[in-house]
């Protein structure tokens, strides 16, 4: 056991490192006698309102500031001579004015900005935790606009991410397992257990605390204003779980009174004639979506309240879904320098617990020991009727209160309190009869083993309930003309009640409890070395610990009585890490910038990875020796704009993982028992390209391609089974992905859109592996087409055809994805 002195050493090391960093990077301010002040107000040309957050700079210098909530700004220490004052912000045309600045005098420059529709440089927040021009961002960041989000009649978080280069999505069906990987960071294990991509809604974490996973299909985006995808090592700002990147969602606030509502409906088309599924025989599944909301901006208060309802019959057996979602965002401007913001959400979902397509047991088939023979011709049916009454239900809620105070024109304070609640329940057998495994006769050894997986008593369930209490504070300080410092502290306490994630052997339908605590301190300095070269130095210390000393479990590798029971000491009940990052941005021209970064990230093992036992389809053994995983990431990139018509972004990356946590099959023969283990070393590298072309206001094109090479460097094979076509390839990482989008506005009121997505065939999977790669996911191209017509100022009509060619494909093993579907909807705004 570690002594208290040993536990303190990493924190002392962090404090000393931070002190040295500050001493080196913060220069002694220089004073010039001949300086003056420039102040003024930036307003919107259309309504005269002040523009908040506009960047105001003195051209040719590092002197700059941002406008307050009323559009006011002040620039101090401006050299006394003729100066050019420049203003920029996303969505507006840039503006500037020349002014004579006198020594010890104040010059006034007021500017009005006009909104623009040309391809302006975007403003992003997530890469540095404050606003930056797209050309100044040191890491690869993609922005998904509100317009792009609304292309889906009922947008969910996974659907808005589908076409982002370097992002790949694995979904089973409905609201069941799903995972999003950025640059190969995640695998499809346990339905998103231990994700390496963090997600936030207005700064509030969306990951389920006990698994670290995010139910991407379950997060409704109807009230979202925009989304940012930050790629690469982001632990230095966002902590454990952000090794692969971060998805930031920002809620919507109106600028005037509005009432809006909408309804859409559609159906799933029949599968090809080659399909023999019983579920779709003479049956057409339908789905409906509706929403209603109200919002206003009156004086100091602005708010938005939106309710969404979704009901889907399910495109395959037992994939039906039901959603009720409420989101609230409100902001109160106390004065021109400070405000309070509340973001809250509550959603209830219910869905069928979907299994794979049917299979049978026998020699010569695919899978471990040749036990599984797949039947993809019945892809829309369940593996067995025992699953038809299995139900997954969720309740997810969060509330966060943020206080922001611009203490001066150089110092801003932000504090946040938040609470999240997640309840996840699987009802395996809501009947009065015992559910029995059908394949083996009584007394057969495999019947004994599989009985623990499939034999379910009446009312048997698995359930997790988690509460997370968090707080954080952040100081944004412009310490000098060329240094902007960011300092923050974050912490949270997680309480989990679960029928399986506990340190003791749980009794059926009874809850165990475990607690986790996390705390972090971070420091960042943005150093303007020259007018064109900027460096970003970041350093973060994280500590994570649980309140259990040992774990007891039954070894499921021993499936013949008498069974083996084990109690072992947890070797790493607490973990900590220091995560540094260095990033450079060189603005070679006004419309072209180069970037490079190096950083270290870590991820603490989740409670699910530590204690998982029952995963529905397979059994698992806890791993008392599980440790944190770490990653060293490198990236170089270039971003170039060609006038207002073309922009190109190219990035190359290399991520070296140590102690990567992956699930492994520790069973023998046909018996699959998984355990989460630390793989010694893995390497993922790749190249991403993104091209945007807008030849005129009527046309807009986007093209993305990503190549990825993902290898396990231990030579042991990274998947549950080693008989993959490429045994060194990391499971569920496609080598090639691509996306295309085209939008045409032939007239002002009509917009037509076409999107396409390509995913190459997977080289390795976890469960039903075979040397020929038969029935592996991927290897598909899917196109969607949509039309939107603004009939009047208040009424909009939309039509969408998804999967135009009725492509039959899988994103996850033996889970058929939706075929063609048609959607018709109407939106009302007053």
PDB file of C-alpha atoms in Angstrom, residues 510-697:
ATOM      1  CA  UNK A 510     -29.499  -6.677  -5.291  1.00  0.00           C
ATOM      2  CA  UNK A 511     -27.396  -3.503  -5.378  1.00  0.00           C
ATOM      3  CA  UNK A 512     -23.819  -3.009  -4.334  1.00  0.00           C
ATOM      4  CA  UNK A 513     -22.271   0.424  -3.812  1.00  0.00           C
ATOM      5  CA  UNK A 514     -18.963   1.999  -4.762  1.00  0.00           C
ATOM      6  CA  UNK A 515     -17.670   5.578  -4.703  1.00  0.00           C
ATOM      7  CA  UNK A 516     -15.144   7.313  -6.929  1.00  0.00           C
ATOM      8  CA  UNK A 517     -13.458  10.684  -6.424  1.00  0.00           C
ATOM      9  CA  UNK A 518     -11.590  12.801  -8.982  1.00  0.00           C
ATOM     10  CA  UNK A 519      -9.663  16.048  -8.684  1.00  0.00           C
ATOM     11  CA  UNK A 520      -7.508  17.987 -11.141  1.00  0.00           C
ATOM     12  CA  UNK A 521      -5.463  21.192 -11.431  1.00  0.00           C
ATOM     13  CA  UNK A 522      -4.407  22.631 -14.798  1.00  0.00           C
ATOM     14  CA  UNK A 523      -2.389  25.533 -16.151  1.00  0.00           C
ATOM     15  CA  UNK A 524      -2.078  26.857 -19.703  1.00  0.00           C
ATOM     16  CA  UNK A 525      -0.084  29.681 -21.257  1.00  0.00           C
ATOM     17  CA  UNK A 526      -0.683  31.070 -24.751  1.00  0.00           C
ATOM     18  CA  UNK A 527       2.530  32.795 -25.754  1.00  0.00           C
ATOM     19  CA  UNK A 528       2.530  35.122 -28.787  1.00  0.00           C
ATOM     20  CA  UNK A 529       6.191  34.699 -29.692  1.00  0.00           C
ATOM     21  CA  UNK A 530       5.820  36.883 -32.782  1.00  0.00           C
ATOM     22  CA  UNK A 531       2.920  38.387 -34.709  1.00  0.00           C
ATOM     23  CA  UNK A 532       2.598  35.092 -36.606  1.00  0.00           C
ATOM     24  CA  UNK A 533       3.963  32.431 -34.250  1.00  0.00           C
ATOM     25  CA  UNK A 534       1.991  31.330 -31.201  1.00  0.00           C
ATOM     26  CA  UNK A 535       2.872  28.625 -28.665  1.00  0.00           C
ATOM     27  CA  UNK A 536       0.457  26.925 -26.277  1.00  0.00           C
ATOM     28  CA  UNK A 537       1.900  25.291 -23.151  1.00  0.00           C
ATOM     29  CA  UNK A 538      -0.439  23.210 -20.979  1.00  0.00           C
ATOM     30  CA  UNK A 539       0.080  21.156 -17.832  1.00  0.00           C
ATOM     31  CA  UNK A 540      -2.464  19.179 -15.813  1.00  0.00           C
ATOM     32  CA  UNK A 541      -2.404  16.965 -12.730  1.00  0.00           C
ATOM     33  CA  UNK A 542      -5.213  14.406 -12.186  1.00  0.00           C
ATOM     34  CA  UNK A 543      -5.947  12.064  -9.288  1.00  0.00           C
ATOM     35  CA  UNK A 544      -8.675   9.408  -9.316  1.00  0.00           C
ATOM     36  CA  UNK A 545      -9.521   6.891  -6.595  1.00  0.00           C
ATOM     37  CA  UNK A 546     -12.186   4.412  -5.485  1.00  0.00           C
ATOM     38  CA  UNK A 547     -13.224   3.362  -1.981  1.00  0.00           C
ATOM     39  CA  UNK A 548     -12.709  -0.422  -2.431  1.00  0.00           C
ATOM     40  CA  UNK A 549      -9.588  -2.311  -1.269  1.00  0.00           C
ATOM     41  CA  UNK A 550     -10.319  -5.760  -2.731  1.00  0.00           C
ATOM     42  CA  UNK A 551     -12.654  -7.509  -5.146  1.00  0.00           C
ATOM     43  CA  UNK A 552     -14.433 -10.861  -4.834  1.00  0.00           C
ATOM     44  CA  UNK A 553     -15.719 -12.764  -7.849  1.00  0.00           C
ATOM     45  CA  UNK A 554     -16.509 -16.145  -9.316  1.00  0.00           C
ATOM     46  CA  UNK A 555     -14.016 -17.289 -11.962  1.00  0.00           C
ATOM     47  CA  UNK A 556     -16.268 -17.960 -14.964  1.00  0.00           C
ATOM     48  CA  UNK A 557     -13.533 -19.901 -16.738  1.00  0.00           C
ATOM     49  CA  UNK A 558     -14.479 -22.718 -14.394  1.00  0.00           C
ATOM     50  CA  UNK A 559     -17.971 -23.555 -15.664  1.00  0.00           C
ATOM     51  CA  UNK A 560     -18.273 -27.076 -14.211  1.00  0.00           C
ATOM     52  CA  UNK A 561     -19.132 -27.425 -10.499  1.00  0.00           C
ATOM     53  CA  UNK A 562     -17.632 -26.997  -7.984  1.00  0.00           C
ATOM     54  CA  UNK A 563     -17.028 -23.381  -8.957  1.00  0.00           C
ATOM     55  CA  UNK A 564     -13.979 -21.316  -8.030  1.00  0.00           C
ATOM     56  CA  UNK A 565     -14.429 -18.123  -5.994  1.00  0.00           C
ATOM     57  CA  UNK A 566     -11.612 -15.588  -5.644  1.00  0.00           C
ATOM     58  CA  UNK A 567     -10.901 -12.579  -3.438  1.00  0.00           C
ATOM     59  CA  UNK A 568      -7.934 -10.403  -4.427  1.00  0.00           C
ATOM     60  CA  UNK A 569      -6.459  -7.078  -3.399  1.00  0.00           C
ATOM     61  CA  UNK A 570      -7.024  -4.189  -5.831  1.00  0.00           C
ATOM     62  CA  UNK A 571      -3.518  -3.125  -6.828  1.00  0.00           C
ATOM     63  CA  UNK A 572      -4.350   0.351  -8.186  1.00  0.00           C
ATOM     64  CA  UNK A 573      -7.300   1.664  -6.213  1.00  0.00           C
ATOM     65  CA  UNK A 574      -6.056   5.165  -6.990  1.00  0.00           C
ATOM     66  CA  UNK A 575      -4.154   6.464 -10.000  1.00  0.00           C
ATOM     67  CA  UNK A 576      -2.691   9.839 -10.874  1.00  0.00           C
ATOM     68  CA  UNK A 577      -0.975  11.426 -13.838  1.00  0.00           C
ATOM     69  CA  UNK A 578       0.700  14.599 -15.076  1.00  0.00           C
ATOM     70  CA  UNK A 579      -0.359  15.492 -18.623  1.00  0.00           C
ATOM     71  CA  UNK A 580       1.704  18.108 -20.509  1.00  0.00           C
ATOM     72  CA  UNK A 581       1.062  19.500 -23.986  1.00  0.00           C
ATOM     73  CA  UNK A 582       2.997  21.809 -26.299  1.00  0.00           C
ATOM     74  CA  UNK A 583       1.329  23.188 -29.426  1.00  0.00           C
ATOM     75  CA  UNK A 584       2.529  25.637 -32.064  1.00  0.00           C
ATOM     76  CA  UNK A 585       0.624  27.657 -34.650  1.00  0.00           C
ATOM     77  CA  UNK A 586       2.416  29.559 -37.388  1.00  0.00           C
ATOM     78  CA  UNK A 587       0.280  31.923 -39.472  1.00  0.00           C
ATOM     79  CA  UNK A 588       2.331  31.923 -42.667  1.00  0.00           C
ATOM     80  CA  UNK A 589      -0.185  34.179 -44.420  1.00  0.00           C
ATOM     81  CA  UNK A 590      -3.419  35.888 -43.465  1.00  0.00           C
ATOM     82  CA  UNK A 591      -5.311  32.911 -44.889  1.00  0.00           C
ATOM     83  CA  UNK A 592      -2.915  30.043 -44.146  1.00  0.00           C
ATOM     84  CA  UNK A 593      -1.586  28.528 -40.933  1.00  0.00           C
ATOM     85  CA  UNK A 594       0.559  25.568 -39.914  1.00  0.00           C
ATOM     86  CA  UNK A 595       0.180  23.731 -36.615  1.00  0.00           C
ATOM     87  CA  UNK A 596       2.103  21.126 -34.645  1.00  0.00           C
ATOM     88  CA  UNK A 597       1.546  19.603 -31.215  1.00  0.00           C
ATOM     89  CA  UNK A 598       2.900  17.057 -28.766  1.00  0.00           C
ATOM     90  CA  UNK A 599       1.108  15.888 -25.671  1.00  0.00           C
ATOM     91  CA  UNK A 600       0.645  13.139 -23.120  1.00  0.00           C
ATOM     92  CA  UNK A 601      -2.744  11.866 -21.993  1.00  0.00           C
ATOM     93  CA  UNK A 602      -4.042   9.263 -19.579  1.00  0.00           C
ATOM     94  CA  UNK A 603      -7.251   7.467 -18.705  1.00  0.00           C
ATOM     95  CA  UNK A 604      -8.147   5.931 -15.372  1.00  0.00           C
ATOM     96  CA  UNK A 605      -9.891   2.525 -15.498  1.00  0.00           C
ATOM     97  CA  UNK A 606     -13.645   2.852 -15.093  1.00  0.00           C
ATOM     98  CA  UNK A 607     -15.702   1.042 -12.491  1.00  0.00           C
ATOM     99  CA  UNK A 608     -17.176  -1.123 -15.254  1.00  0.00           C
ATOM    100  CA  UNK A 609     -13.729  -2.171 -16.456  1.00  0.00           C
ATOM    101  CA  UNK A 610     -12.682  -2.944 -12.892  1.00  0.00           C
ATOM    102  CA  UNK A 611     -15.783  -4.883 -11.805  1.00  0.00           C
ATOM    103  CA  UNK A 612     -17.832  -5.996 -14.846  1.00  0.00           C
ATOM    104  CA  UNK A 613     -19.322  -9.491 -14.575  1.00  0.00           C
ATOM    105  CA  UNK A 614     -22.502  -9.836 -16.621  1.00  0.00           C
ATOM    106  CA  UNK A 615     -22.530  -8.246 -20.088  1.00  0.00           C
ATOM    107  CA  UNK A 616     -25.747  -9.828 -21.333  1.00  0.00           C
ATOM    108  CA  UNK A 617     -24.155 -12.000 -24.028  1.00  0.00           C
ATOM    109  CA  UNK A 618     -20.950 -13.067 -22.244  1.00  0.00           C
ATOM    110  CA  UNK A 619     -19.582 -13.257 -18.728  1.00  0.00           C
ATOM    111  CA  UNK A 620     -16.556 -11.340 -17.449  1.00  0.00           C
ATOM    112  CA  UNK A 621     -13.957 -11.638 -14.715  1.00  0.00           C
ATOM    113  CA  UNK A 622     -12.860  -8.508 -12.799  1.00  0.00           C
ATOM    114  CA  UNK A 623      -9.169  -7.617 -13.026  1.00  0.00           C
ATOM    115  CA  UNK A 624      -7.731  -6.475  -9.655  1.00  0.00           C
ATOM    116  CA  UNK A 625      -4.429  -5.520 -11.347  1.00  0.00           C
ATOM    117  CA  UNK A 626      -5.944  -3.121 -13.883  1.00  0.00           C
ATOM    118  CA  UNK A 627      -3.962   0.114 -14.148  1.00  0.00           C
ATOM    119  CA  UNK A 628      -4.304   3.448 -15.946  1.00  0.00           C
ATOM    120  CA  UNK A 629      -3.493   3.720 -19.635  1.00  0.00           C
ATOM    121  CA  UNK A 630      -1.391   6.483 -21.177  1.00  0.00           C
ATOM    122  CA  UNK A 631      -0.878   7.929 -24.637  1.00  0.00           C
ATOM    123  CA  UNK A 632       1.715  10.170 -26.286  1.00  0.00           C
ATOM    124  CA  UNK A 633       0.342  12.007 -29.284  1.00  0.00           C
ATOM    125  CA  UNK A 634       1.989  13.911 -32.130  1.00  0.00           C
ATOM    126  CA  UNK A 635       0.263  15.989 -34.805  1.00  0.00           C
ATOM    127  CA  UNK A 636       1.147  18.300 -37.678  1.00  0.00           C
ATOM    128  CA  UNK A 637      -1.346  20.082 -39.898  1.00  0.00           C
ATOM    129  CA  UNK A 638      -2.053  22.911 -42.293  1.00  0.00           C
ATOM    130  CA  UNK A 639      -5.202  24.987 -42.829  1.00  0.00           C
ATOM    131  CA  UNK A 640      -5.570  27.147 -45.945  1.00  0.00           C
ATOM    132  CA  UNK A 641      -8.328  29.396 -47.257  1.00  0.00           C
ATOM    133  CA  UNK A 642      -8.457  30.377 -50.908  1.00  0.00           C
ATOM    134  CA  UNK A 643     -10.493  33.558 -50.893  1.00  0.00           C
ATOM    135  CA  UNK A 644     -14.091  33.074 -49.805  1.00  0.00           C
ATOM    136  CA  UNK A 645     -14.660  29.947 -51.906  1.00  0.00           C
ATOM    137  CA  UNK A 646     -12.266  27.178 -50.824  1.00  0.00           C
ATOM    138  CA  UNK A 647     -10.746  25.940 -47.590  1.00  0.00           C
ATOM    139  CA  UNK A 648      -8.481  22.903 -47.081  1.00  0.00           C
ATOM    140  CA  UNK A 649      -7.414  21.215 -43.856  1.00  0.00           C
ATOM    141  CA  UNK A 650      -4.822  18.409 -43.789  1.00  0.00           C
ATOM    142  CA  UNK A 651      -3.529  16.726 -40.622  1.00  0.00           C
ATOM    143  CA  UNK A 652      -1.184  13.831 -39.853  1.00  0.00           C
ATOM    144  CA  UNK A 653      -1.025  12.224 -36.419  1.00  0.00           C
ATOM    145  CA  UNK A 654       0.700   9.462 -34.472  1.00  0.00           C
ATOM    146  CA  UNK A 655      -0.589   8.158 -31.137  1.00  0.00           C
ATOM    147  CA  UNK A 656       1.501   5.765 -29.027  1.00  0.00           C
ATOM    148  CA  UNK A 657      -0.495   3.961 -26.331  1.00  0.00           C
ATOM    149  CA  UNK A 658       0.962   2.287 -23.253  1.00  0.00           C
ATOM    150  CA  UNK A 659      -1.065  -0.108 -21.075  1.00  0.00           C
ATOM    151  CA  UNK A 660      -4.014   0.310 -23.438  1.00  0.00           C
ATOM    152  CA  UNK A 661      -7.131  -1.184 -21.796  1.00  0.00           C
ATOM    153  CA  UNK A 662      -8.884  -3.694 -24.064  1.00  0.00           C
ATOM    154  CA  UNK A 663     -11.113  -6.693 -23.395  1.00  0.00           C
ATOM    155  CA  UNK A 664      -9.475 -10.101 -23.927  1.00  0.00           C
ATOM    156  CA  UNK A 665     -10.922 -13.598 -24.088  1.00  0.00           C
ATOM    157  CA  UNK A 666      -9.380 -15.554 -21.195  1.00  0.00           C
ATOM    158  CA  UNK A 667     -11.664 -18.559 -21.720  1.00  0.00           C
ATOM    159  CA  UNK A 668     -10.694 -21.755 -23.521  1.00  0.00           C
ATOM    160  CA  UNK A 669     -12.303 -23.527 -26.466  1.00  0.00           C
ATOM    161  CA  UNK A 670     -15.848 -22.355 -27.144  1.00  0.00           C
ATOM    162  CA  UNK A 671     -16.162 -20.712 -23.706  1.00  0.00           C
ATOM    163  CA  UNK A 672     -15.872 -16.911 -23.986  1.00  0.00           C
ATOM    164  CA  UNK A 673     -14.965 -15.133 -20.741  1.00  0.00           C
ATOM    165  CA  UNK A 674     -13.671 -11.591 -21.143  1.00  0.00           C
ATOM    166  CA  UNK A 675     -11.401  -9.582 -18.895  1.00  0.00           C
ATOM    167  CA  UNK A 676     -10.170  -6.017 -19.294  1.00  0.00           C
ATOM    168  CA  UNK A 677      -6.392  -5.977 -19.469  1.00  0.00           C
ATOM    169  CA  UNK A 678      -3.576  -3.491 -20.068  1.00  0.00           C
ATOM    170  CA  UNK A 679      -2.044  -4.163 -23.496  1.00  0.00           C
ATOM    171  CA  UNK A 680       1.659  -3.308 -23.283  1.00  0.00           C
ATOM    172  CA  UNK A 681       1.823  -1.055 -26.334  1.00  0.00           C
ATOM    173  CA  UNK A 682      -0.227   0.001 -29.353  1.00  0.00           C
ATOM    174  CA  UNK A 683       0.342   2.528 -32.127  1.00  0.00           C
ATOM    175  CA  UNK A 684      -2.228   4.365 -34.271  1.00  0.00           C
ATOM    176  CA  UNK A 685      -1.210   6.791 -37.002  1.00  0.00           C
ATOM    177  CA  UNK A 686      -3.082   8.341 -39.861  1.00  0.00           C
ATOM    178  CA  UNK A 687      -3.816  11.221 -42.227  1.00  0.00           C
ATOM    179  CA  UNK A 688      -7.007  13.300 -42.464  1.00  0.00           C
ATOM    180  CA  UNK A 689      -8.071  15.660 -45.236  1.00  0.00           C
ATOM    181  CA  UNK A 690     -11.043  17.987 -45.394  1.00  0.00           C
ATOM    182  CA  UNK A 691     -11.982  20.150 -48.406  1.00  0.00           C
ATOM    183  CA  UNK A 692     -14.763  22.750 -48.474  1.00  0.00           C
ATOM    184  CA  UNK A 693     -15.751  24.466 -51.721  1.00  0.00           C
ATOM    185  CA  UNK A 694     -18.385  27.173 -52.163  1.00  0.00           C
ATOM    186  CA  UNK A 695     -18.264  28.370 -55.796  1.00  0.00           C
ATOM    187  CA  UNK A 696     -21.256  30.680 -55.275  1.00  0.00           C
ATOM    188  CA  UNK A 697     -23.999  31.307 -52.692  1.00  0.00           C
TER     189      UNK A 697
END
